[in-house]
C-alpha positions in Angstrom: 28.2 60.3 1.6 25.7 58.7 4.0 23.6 56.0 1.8 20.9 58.4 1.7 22.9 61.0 0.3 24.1 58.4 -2.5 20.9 57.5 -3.1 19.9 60.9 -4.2 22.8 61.7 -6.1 22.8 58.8 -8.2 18.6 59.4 -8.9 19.7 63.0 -10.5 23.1 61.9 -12.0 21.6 59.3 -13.8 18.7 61.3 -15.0 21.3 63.5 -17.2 23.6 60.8 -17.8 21.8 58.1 -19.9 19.5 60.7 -22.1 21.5 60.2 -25.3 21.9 56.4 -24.7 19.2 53.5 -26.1 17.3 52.0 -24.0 19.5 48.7 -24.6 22.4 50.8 -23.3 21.0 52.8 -21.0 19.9 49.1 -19.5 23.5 47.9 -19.8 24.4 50.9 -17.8 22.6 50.4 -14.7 23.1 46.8 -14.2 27.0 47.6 -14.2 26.9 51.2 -12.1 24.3 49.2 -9.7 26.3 46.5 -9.0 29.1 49.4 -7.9 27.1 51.4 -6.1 25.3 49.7 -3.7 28.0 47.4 -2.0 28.4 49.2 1.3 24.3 49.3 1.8 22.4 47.4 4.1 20.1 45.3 2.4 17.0 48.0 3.7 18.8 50.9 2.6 19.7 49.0 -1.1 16.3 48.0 -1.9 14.8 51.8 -0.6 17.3 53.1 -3.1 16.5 50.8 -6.3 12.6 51.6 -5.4 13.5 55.5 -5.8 15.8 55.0 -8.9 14.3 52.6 -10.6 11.3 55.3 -10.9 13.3 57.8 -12.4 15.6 55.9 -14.9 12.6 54.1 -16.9 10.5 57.0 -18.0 11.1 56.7 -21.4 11.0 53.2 -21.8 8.1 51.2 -23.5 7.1 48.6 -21.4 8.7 45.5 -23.4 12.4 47.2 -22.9 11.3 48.2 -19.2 10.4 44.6 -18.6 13.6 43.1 -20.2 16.0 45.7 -17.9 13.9 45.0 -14.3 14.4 41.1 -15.3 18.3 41.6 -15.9 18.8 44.4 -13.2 16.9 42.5 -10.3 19.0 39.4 -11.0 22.0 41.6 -10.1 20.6 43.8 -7.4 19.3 40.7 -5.2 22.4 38.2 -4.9 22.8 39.3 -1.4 19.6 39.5 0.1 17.8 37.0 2.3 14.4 35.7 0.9 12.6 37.8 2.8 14.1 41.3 2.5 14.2 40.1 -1.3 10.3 39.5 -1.1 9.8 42.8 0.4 12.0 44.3 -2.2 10.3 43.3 -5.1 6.8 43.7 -3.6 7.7 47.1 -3.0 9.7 47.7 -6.5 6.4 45.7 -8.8 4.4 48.2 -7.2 6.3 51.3 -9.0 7.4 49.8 -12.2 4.2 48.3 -13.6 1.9 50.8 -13.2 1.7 52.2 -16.5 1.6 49.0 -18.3 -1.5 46.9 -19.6 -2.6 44.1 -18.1 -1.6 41.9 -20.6 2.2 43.2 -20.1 1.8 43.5 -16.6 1.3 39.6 -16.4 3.7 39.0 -19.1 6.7 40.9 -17.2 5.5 39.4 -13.7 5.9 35.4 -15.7 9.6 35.8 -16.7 10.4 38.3 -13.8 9.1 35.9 -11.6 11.1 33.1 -13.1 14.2 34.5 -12.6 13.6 36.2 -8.7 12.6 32.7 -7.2 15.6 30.4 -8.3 17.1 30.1 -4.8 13.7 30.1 -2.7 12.8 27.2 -0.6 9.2 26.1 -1.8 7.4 27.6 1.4 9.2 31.1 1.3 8.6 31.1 -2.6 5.3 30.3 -1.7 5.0 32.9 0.8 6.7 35.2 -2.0 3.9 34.5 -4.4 0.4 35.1 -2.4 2.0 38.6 -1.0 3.3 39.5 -4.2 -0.1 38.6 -6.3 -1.8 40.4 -3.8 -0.8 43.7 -4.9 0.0 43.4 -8.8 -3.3 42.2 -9.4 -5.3 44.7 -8.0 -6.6 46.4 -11.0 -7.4 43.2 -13.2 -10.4 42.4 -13.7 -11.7 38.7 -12.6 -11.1 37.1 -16.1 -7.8 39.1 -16.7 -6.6 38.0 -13.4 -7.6 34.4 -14.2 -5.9 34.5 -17.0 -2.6 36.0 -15.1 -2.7 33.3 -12.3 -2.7 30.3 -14.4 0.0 31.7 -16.7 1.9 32.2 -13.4 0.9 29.1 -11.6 2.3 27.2 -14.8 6.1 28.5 -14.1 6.1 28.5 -10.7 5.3 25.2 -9.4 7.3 23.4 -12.0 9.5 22.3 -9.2 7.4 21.9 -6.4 6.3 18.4 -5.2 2.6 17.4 -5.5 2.0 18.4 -1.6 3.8 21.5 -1.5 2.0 22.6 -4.9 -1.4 21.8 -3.4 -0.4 23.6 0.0 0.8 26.9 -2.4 -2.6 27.2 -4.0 -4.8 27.2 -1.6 -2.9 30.1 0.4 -3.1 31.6 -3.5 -6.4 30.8 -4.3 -7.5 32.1 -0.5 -5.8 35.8 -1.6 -6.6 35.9 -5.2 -10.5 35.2 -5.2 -11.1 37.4 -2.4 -13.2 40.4 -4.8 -14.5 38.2 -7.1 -18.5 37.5 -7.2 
């Protein structure tokens, strides 16, 4: 099969295969078949593929259980990407997966899913990371709930940044985040 091909099959295989497993196994599942599945893809044609099945497989998941499997599964599905085609990836995957969750969730997922997507980062690219990433998960917040979001954010992410690369991060964030407020 080409990788499009693939792609396709395992989106409707895996809508009939995982309907009589929990959510806990139905996770399980797709961070082992993943793994498998994906090794002959480019990095383009992996992420277009997670973006189209991570869609499908998540349906009946509440939010808290779709957070926990994106956190476990991206850890997996990333080990071989540069920074920036992982950037694109997740901008491109946050996009899909949180749009049925509150805002509150949305910014709880984002904290610990964030945490784990930006261990091997140089400051400036997880900088970079960041500002395009906040730009598009925080578009339906409003002004306080964003506030809220960012310093939840802000408080794992520049944990390991010196005092001159943390003050060079926020003010690209802070130029992109407070662009619609009053």
């Amino acid at each position: 099969m080409t990788n499009p091909e693939r792609g396709w099959f395992y989106v409707e295989l895996n809508k009939a295969q995982t309907e009589s497993m929990t959510n806990p196994e139905r996770g399980w599942f797709y961070v082992e078949l993943n793994k498998a599945q994906t090794e002959s893809m480019t990095n383009p044609e992996r992420g277009w593929f997670y973006v189209k099945l991570n869609k499908a497989q998540t349906e009946s998941m509440t939010n808290p259980e779709r957070g926990w499997f994106y956190v476990e599964l991206n850890k997996a599905q990333t080990d071989n990407m540069t920074n920036s085609e992982r950037g694109w990836f997740y901008v491109e995957l946050n996009k899909a997966q949180t749009d049925n969750m509150t805002n509150s969730e949305r910014g709880w997922f984002y904290v610990e899913l964030n945490k784990a997507q930006t261990e091997s980062m140089t400051n400036p690219e997880r900088g970079w990371f960041y500002v395009e990433l906040n730009k598009a998960q925080t578009d339906n917040m409003t002004n306080s709930e964003r506030g809220w979001f960012y310093v939840e954010l802000n408080k794992a992410q520049t944990d390991n940044m010196t005092n001159s690369e943390r003050g060079w991060f926020y003010v690209e964030l802070n130029k992109a985040q407070t662009e619609s407020m009053t």
